[in-house]
C-alpha positions as protocol buffer text, in pm:
chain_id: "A"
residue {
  index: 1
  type: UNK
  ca { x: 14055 y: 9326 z: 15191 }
}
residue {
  index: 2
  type: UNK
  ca { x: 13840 y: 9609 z: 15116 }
}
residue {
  index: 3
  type: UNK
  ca { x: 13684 y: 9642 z: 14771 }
}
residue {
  index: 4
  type: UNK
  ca { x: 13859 y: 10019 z: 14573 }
}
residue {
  index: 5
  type: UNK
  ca { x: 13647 y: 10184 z: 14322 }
}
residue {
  index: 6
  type: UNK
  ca { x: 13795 y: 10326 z: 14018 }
}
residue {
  index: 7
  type: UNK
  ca { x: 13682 y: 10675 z: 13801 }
}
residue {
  index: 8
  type: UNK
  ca { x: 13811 y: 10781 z: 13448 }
}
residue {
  index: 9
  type: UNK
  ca { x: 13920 y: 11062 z: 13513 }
}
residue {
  index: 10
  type: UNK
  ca { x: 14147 y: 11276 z: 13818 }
}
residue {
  index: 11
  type: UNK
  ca { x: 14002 y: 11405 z: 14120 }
}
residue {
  index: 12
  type: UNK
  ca { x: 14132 y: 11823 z: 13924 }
}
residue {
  index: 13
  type: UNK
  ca { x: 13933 y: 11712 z: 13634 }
}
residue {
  index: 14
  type: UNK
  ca { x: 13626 y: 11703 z: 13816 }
}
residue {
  index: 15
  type: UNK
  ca { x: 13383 y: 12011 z: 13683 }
}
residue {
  index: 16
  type: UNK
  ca { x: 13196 y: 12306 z: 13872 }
}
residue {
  index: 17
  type: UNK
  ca { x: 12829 y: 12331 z: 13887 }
}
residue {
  index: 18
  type: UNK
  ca { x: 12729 y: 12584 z: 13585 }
}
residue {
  index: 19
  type: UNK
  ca { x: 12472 y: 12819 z: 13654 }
}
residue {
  index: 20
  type: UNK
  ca { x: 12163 y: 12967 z: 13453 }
}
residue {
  index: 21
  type: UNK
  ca { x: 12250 y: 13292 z: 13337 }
}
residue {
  index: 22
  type: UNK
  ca { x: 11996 y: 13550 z: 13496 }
}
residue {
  index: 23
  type: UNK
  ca { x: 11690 y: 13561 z: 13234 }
}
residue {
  index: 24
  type: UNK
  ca { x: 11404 y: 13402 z: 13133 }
}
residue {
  index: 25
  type: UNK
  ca { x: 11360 y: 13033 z: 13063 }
}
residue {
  index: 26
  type: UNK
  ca { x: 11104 y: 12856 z: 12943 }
}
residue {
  index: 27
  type: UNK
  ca { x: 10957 y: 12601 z: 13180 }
}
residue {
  index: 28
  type: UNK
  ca { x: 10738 y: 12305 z: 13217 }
}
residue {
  index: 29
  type: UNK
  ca { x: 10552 y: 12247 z: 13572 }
}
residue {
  index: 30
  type: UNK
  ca { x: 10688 y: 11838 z: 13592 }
}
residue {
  index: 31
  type: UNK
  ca { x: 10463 y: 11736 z: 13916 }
}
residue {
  index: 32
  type: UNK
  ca { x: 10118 y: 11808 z: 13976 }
}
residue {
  index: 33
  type: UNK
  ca { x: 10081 y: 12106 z: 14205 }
}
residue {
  index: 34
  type: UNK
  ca { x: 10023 y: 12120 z: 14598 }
}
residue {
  index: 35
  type: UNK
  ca { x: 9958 y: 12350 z: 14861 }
}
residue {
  index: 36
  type: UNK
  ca { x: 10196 y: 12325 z: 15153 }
}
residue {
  index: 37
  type: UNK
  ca { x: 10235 y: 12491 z: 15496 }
}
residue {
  index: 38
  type: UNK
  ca { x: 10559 y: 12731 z: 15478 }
}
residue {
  index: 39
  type: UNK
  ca { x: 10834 y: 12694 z: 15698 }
}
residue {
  index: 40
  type: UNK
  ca { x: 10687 y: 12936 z: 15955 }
}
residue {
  index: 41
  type: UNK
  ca { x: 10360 y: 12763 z: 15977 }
}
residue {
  index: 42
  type: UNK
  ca { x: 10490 y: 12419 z: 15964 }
}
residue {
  index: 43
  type: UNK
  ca { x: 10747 y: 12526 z: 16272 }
}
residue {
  index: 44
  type: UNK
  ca { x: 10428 y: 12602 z: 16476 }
}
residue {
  index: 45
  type: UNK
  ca { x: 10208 y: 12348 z: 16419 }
}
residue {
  index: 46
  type: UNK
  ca { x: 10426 y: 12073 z: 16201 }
}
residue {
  index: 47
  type: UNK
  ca { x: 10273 y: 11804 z: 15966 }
}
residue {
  index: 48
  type: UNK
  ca { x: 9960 y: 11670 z: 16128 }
}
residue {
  index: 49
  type: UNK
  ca { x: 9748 y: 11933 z: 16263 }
}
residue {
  index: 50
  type: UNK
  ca { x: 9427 y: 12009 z: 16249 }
}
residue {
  index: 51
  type: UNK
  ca { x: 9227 y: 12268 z: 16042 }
}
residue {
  index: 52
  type: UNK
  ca { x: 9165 y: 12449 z: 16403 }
}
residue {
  index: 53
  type: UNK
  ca { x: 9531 y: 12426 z: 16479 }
}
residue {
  index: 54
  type: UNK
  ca { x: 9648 y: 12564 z: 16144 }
}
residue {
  index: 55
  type: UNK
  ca { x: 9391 y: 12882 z: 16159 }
}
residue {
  index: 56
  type: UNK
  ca { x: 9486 y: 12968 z: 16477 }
}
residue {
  index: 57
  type: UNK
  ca { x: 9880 y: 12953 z: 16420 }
}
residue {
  index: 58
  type: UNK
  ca { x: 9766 y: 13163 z: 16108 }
}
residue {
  index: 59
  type: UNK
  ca { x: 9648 y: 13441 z: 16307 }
}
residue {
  index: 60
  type: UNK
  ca { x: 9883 y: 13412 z: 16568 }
}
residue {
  index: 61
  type: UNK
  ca { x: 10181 y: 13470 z: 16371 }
}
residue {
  index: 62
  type: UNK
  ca { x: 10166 y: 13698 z: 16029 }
}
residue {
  index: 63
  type: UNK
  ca { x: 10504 y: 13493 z: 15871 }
}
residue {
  index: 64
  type: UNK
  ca { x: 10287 y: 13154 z: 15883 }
}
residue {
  index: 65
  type: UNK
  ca { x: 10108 y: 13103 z: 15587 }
}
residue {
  index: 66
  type: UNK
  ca { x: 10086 y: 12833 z: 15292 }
}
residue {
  index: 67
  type: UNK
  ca { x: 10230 y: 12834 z: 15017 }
}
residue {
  index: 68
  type: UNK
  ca { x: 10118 y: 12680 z: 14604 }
}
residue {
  index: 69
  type: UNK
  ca { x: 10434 y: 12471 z: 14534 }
}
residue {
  index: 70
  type: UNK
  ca { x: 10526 y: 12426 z: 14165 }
}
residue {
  index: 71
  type: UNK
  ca { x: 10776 y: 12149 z: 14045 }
}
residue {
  index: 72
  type: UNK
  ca { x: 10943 y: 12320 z: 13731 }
}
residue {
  index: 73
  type: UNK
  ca { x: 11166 y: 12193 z: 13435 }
}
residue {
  index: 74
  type: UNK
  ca { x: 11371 y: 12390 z: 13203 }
}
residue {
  index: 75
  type: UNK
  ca { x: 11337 y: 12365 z: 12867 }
}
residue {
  index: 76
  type: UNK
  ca { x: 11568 y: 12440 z: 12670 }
}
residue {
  index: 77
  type: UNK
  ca { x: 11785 y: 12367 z: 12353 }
}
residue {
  index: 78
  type: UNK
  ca { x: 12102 y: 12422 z: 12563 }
}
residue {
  index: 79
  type: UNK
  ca { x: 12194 y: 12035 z: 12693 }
}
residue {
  index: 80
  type: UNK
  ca { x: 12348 y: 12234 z: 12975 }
}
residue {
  index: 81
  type: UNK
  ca { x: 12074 y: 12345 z: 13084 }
}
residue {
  index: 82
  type: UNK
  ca { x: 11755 y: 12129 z: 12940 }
}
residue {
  index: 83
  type: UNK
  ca { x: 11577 y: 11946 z: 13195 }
}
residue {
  index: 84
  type: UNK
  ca { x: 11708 y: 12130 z: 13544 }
}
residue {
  index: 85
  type: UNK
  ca { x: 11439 y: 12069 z: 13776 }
}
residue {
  index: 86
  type: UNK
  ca { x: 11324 y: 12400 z: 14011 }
}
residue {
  index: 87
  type: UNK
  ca { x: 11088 y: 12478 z: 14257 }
}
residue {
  index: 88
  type: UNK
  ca { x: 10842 y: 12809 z: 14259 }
}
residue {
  index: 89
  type: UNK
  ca { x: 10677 y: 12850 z: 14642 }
}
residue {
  index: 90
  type: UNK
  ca { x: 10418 y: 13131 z: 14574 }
}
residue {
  index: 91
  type: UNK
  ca { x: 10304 y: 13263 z: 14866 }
}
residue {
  index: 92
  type: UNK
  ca { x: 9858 y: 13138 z: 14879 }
}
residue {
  index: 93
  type: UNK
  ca { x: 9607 y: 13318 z: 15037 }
}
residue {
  index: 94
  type: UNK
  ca { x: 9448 y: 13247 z: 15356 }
}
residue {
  index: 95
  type: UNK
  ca { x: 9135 y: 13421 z: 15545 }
}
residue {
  index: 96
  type: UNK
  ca { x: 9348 y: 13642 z: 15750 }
}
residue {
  index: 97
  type: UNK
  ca { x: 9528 y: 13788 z: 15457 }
}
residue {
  index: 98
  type: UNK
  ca { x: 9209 y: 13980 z: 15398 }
}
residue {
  index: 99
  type: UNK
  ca { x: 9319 y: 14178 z: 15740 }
}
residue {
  index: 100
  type: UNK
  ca { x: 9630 y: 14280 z: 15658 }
}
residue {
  index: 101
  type: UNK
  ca { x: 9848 y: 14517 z: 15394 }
}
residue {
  index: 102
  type: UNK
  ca { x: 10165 y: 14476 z: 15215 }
}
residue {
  index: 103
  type: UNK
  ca { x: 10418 y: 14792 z: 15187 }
}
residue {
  index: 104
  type: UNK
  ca { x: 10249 y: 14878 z: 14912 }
}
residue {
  index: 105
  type: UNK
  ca { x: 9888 y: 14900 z: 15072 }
}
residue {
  index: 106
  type: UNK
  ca { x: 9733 y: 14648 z: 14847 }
}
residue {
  index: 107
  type: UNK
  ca { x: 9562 y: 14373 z: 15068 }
}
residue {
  index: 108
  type: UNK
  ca { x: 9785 y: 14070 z: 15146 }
}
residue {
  index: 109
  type: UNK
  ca { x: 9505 y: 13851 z: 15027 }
}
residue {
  index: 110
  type: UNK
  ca { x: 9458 y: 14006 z: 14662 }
}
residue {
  index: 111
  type: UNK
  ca { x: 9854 y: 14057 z: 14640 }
}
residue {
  index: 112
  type: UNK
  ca { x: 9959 y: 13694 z: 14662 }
}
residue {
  index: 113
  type: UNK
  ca { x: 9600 y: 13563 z: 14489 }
}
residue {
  index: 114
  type: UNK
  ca { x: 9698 y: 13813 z: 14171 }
}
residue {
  index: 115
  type: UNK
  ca { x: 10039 y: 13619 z: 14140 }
}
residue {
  index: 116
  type: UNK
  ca { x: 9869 y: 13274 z: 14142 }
}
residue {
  index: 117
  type: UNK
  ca { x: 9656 y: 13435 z: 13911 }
}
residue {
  index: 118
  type: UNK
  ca { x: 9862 y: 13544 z: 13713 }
}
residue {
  index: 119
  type: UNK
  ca { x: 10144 y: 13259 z: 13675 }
}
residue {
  index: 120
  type: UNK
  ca { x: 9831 y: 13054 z: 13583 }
}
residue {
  index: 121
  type: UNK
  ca { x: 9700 y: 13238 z: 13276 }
}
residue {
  index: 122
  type: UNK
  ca { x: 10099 y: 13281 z: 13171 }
}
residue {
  index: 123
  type: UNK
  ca { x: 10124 y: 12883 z: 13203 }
}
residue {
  index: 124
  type: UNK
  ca { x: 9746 y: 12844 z: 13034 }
}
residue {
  index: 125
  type: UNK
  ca { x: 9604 y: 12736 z: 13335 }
}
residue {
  index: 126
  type: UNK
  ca { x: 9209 y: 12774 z: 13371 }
}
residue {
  index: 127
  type: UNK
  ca { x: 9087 y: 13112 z: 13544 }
}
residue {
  index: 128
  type: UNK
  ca { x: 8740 y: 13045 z: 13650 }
}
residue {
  index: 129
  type: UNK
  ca { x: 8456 y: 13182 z: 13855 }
}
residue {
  index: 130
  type: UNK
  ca { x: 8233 y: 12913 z: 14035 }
}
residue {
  index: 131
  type: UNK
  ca { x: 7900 y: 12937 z: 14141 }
}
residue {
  index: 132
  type: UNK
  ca { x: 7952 y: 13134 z: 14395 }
}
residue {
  index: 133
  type: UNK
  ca { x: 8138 y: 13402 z: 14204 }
}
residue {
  index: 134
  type: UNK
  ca { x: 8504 y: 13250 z: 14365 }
}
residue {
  index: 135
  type: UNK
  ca { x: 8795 y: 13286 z: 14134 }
}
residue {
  index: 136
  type: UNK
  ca { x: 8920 y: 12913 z: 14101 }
}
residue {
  index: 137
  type: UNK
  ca { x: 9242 y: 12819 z: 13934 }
}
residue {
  index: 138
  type: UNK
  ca { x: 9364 y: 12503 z: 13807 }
}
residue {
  index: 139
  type: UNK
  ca { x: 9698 y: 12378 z: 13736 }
}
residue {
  index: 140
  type: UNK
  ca { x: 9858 y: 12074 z: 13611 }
}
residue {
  index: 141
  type: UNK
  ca { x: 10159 y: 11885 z: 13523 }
}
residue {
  index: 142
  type: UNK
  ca { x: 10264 y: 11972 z: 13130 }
}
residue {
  index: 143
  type: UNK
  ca { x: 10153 y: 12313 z: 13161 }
}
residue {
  index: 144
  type: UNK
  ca { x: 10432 y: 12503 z: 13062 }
}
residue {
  index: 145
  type: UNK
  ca { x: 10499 y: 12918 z: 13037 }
}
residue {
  index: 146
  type: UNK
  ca { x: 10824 y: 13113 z: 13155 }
}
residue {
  index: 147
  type: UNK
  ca { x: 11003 y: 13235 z: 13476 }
}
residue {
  index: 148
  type: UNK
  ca { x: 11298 y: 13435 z: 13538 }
}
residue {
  index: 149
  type: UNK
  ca { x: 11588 y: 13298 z: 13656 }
}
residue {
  index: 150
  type: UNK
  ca { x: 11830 y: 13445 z: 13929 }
}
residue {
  index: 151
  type: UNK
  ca { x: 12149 y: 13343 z: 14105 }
}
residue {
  index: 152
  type: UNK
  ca { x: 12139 y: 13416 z: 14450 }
}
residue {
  index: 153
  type: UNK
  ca { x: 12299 y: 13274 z: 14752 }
}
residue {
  index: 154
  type: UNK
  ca { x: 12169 y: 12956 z: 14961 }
}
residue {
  index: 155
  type: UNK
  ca { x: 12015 y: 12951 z: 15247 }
}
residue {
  index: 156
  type: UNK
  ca { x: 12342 y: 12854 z: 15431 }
}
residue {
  index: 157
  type: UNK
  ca { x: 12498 y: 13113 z: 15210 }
}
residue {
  index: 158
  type: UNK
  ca { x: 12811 y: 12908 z: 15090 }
}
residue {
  index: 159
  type: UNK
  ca { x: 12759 y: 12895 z: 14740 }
}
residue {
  index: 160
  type: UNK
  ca { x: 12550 y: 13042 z: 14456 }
}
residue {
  index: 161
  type: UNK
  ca { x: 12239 y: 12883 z: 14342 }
}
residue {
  index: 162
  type: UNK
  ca { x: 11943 y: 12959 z: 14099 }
}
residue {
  index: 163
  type: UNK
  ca { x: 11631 y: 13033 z: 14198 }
}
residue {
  index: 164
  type: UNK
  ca { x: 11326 y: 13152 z: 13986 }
}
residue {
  index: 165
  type: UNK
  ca { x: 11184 y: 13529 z: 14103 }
}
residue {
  index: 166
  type: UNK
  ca { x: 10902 y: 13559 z: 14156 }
}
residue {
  index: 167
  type: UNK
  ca { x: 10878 y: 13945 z: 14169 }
}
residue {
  index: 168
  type: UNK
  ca { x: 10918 y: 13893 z: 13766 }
}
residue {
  index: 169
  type: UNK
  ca { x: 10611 y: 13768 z: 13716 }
}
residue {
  index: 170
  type: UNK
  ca { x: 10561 y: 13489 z: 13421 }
}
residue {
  index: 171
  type: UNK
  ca { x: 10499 y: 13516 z: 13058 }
}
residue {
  index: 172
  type: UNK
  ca { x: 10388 y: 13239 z: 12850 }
}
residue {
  index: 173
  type: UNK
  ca { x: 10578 y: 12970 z: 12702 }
}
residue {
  index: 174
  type: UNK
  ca { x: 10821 y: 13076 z: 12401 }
}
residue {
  index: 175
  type: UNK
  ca { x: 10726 y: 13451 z: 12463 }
}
């Protein structure tokens, strides 16, 4: 005989996913962060290869690049809400992104290096030069500023999902 499972409740009672309204949410980075290949890069030279391997898929194809991944939380007084767990993928400079332009003519390399720059001083991150007059930037888990919040659609574009934009920038926490 095989074992049945019961539920409290009907199979029409069950609820809908609730979104985030679209604004800004105060957040708390819950992992410590990482740099990671994007999906490009990782397609062309997958999870094991080699610093020689990576550089040349880099300049091979302009899409492959790395990105700073960031584990978020929300935090907020809504129970709704409090504690969804979201991921930022900032796009992280590499070498050849001192080659090349965005639409806007800045360089790719000081575009996507201003947004890690500046998500870290709205999260109060440290902004530091080194001794070789290199910007470094440190981040850690507990940090915590704001992001905005969109609903878009997912990648296999059945249903809508949040996502944070990035193209908001970040403010600091409780601004």
């Amino acid at each position: 005989m095989s074992p049945t499972f019961g539920f409290n409740k009907g199979v029409d009672d069950i609820e809908e996913p609730i979104l985030l309204p679209e604004e800004w949410y105060d957040m708390e980075i819950c992992d410590e962060p990482r740099l990671s290949p994007n999906k490009a890069l990782f397609d062309l030279v997958g999870q094991d290869a080699t610093l020689e391997e990576t550089e040349t898929a880099l300049v091979a194809d302009p899409k492959a690049g790395i990105n700073l991944v960031l584990n978020m939380e929300v935090d907020s007084s809504d129970d709704a809400f409090n504690g969804r767990k979201m991921k930022v993928w900032l796009p992280y400079p590499s070498p050849i992104d001192a080659e090349r332009f965005d639409h806007r003519g800045q360089r790719l390399y000081d575009a996507k290096m201003q947004r890690c720059v500046e998500l870290t001083e709205a999260f109060g991150g440290d902004v530091s030069e080194n001794e070789n007059g290199e910007t470094e930037i440190t981040l850690t888990k507990g940090l915590r500023g704001q992001c905005y919040v969109i609903q878009q659609r997912s990648q296999s574009g059945e249903e809508l999902v949040n996502s944070i934009d990035t193209f908001q920038g970040f403010k600091g926490y409780g601004d």
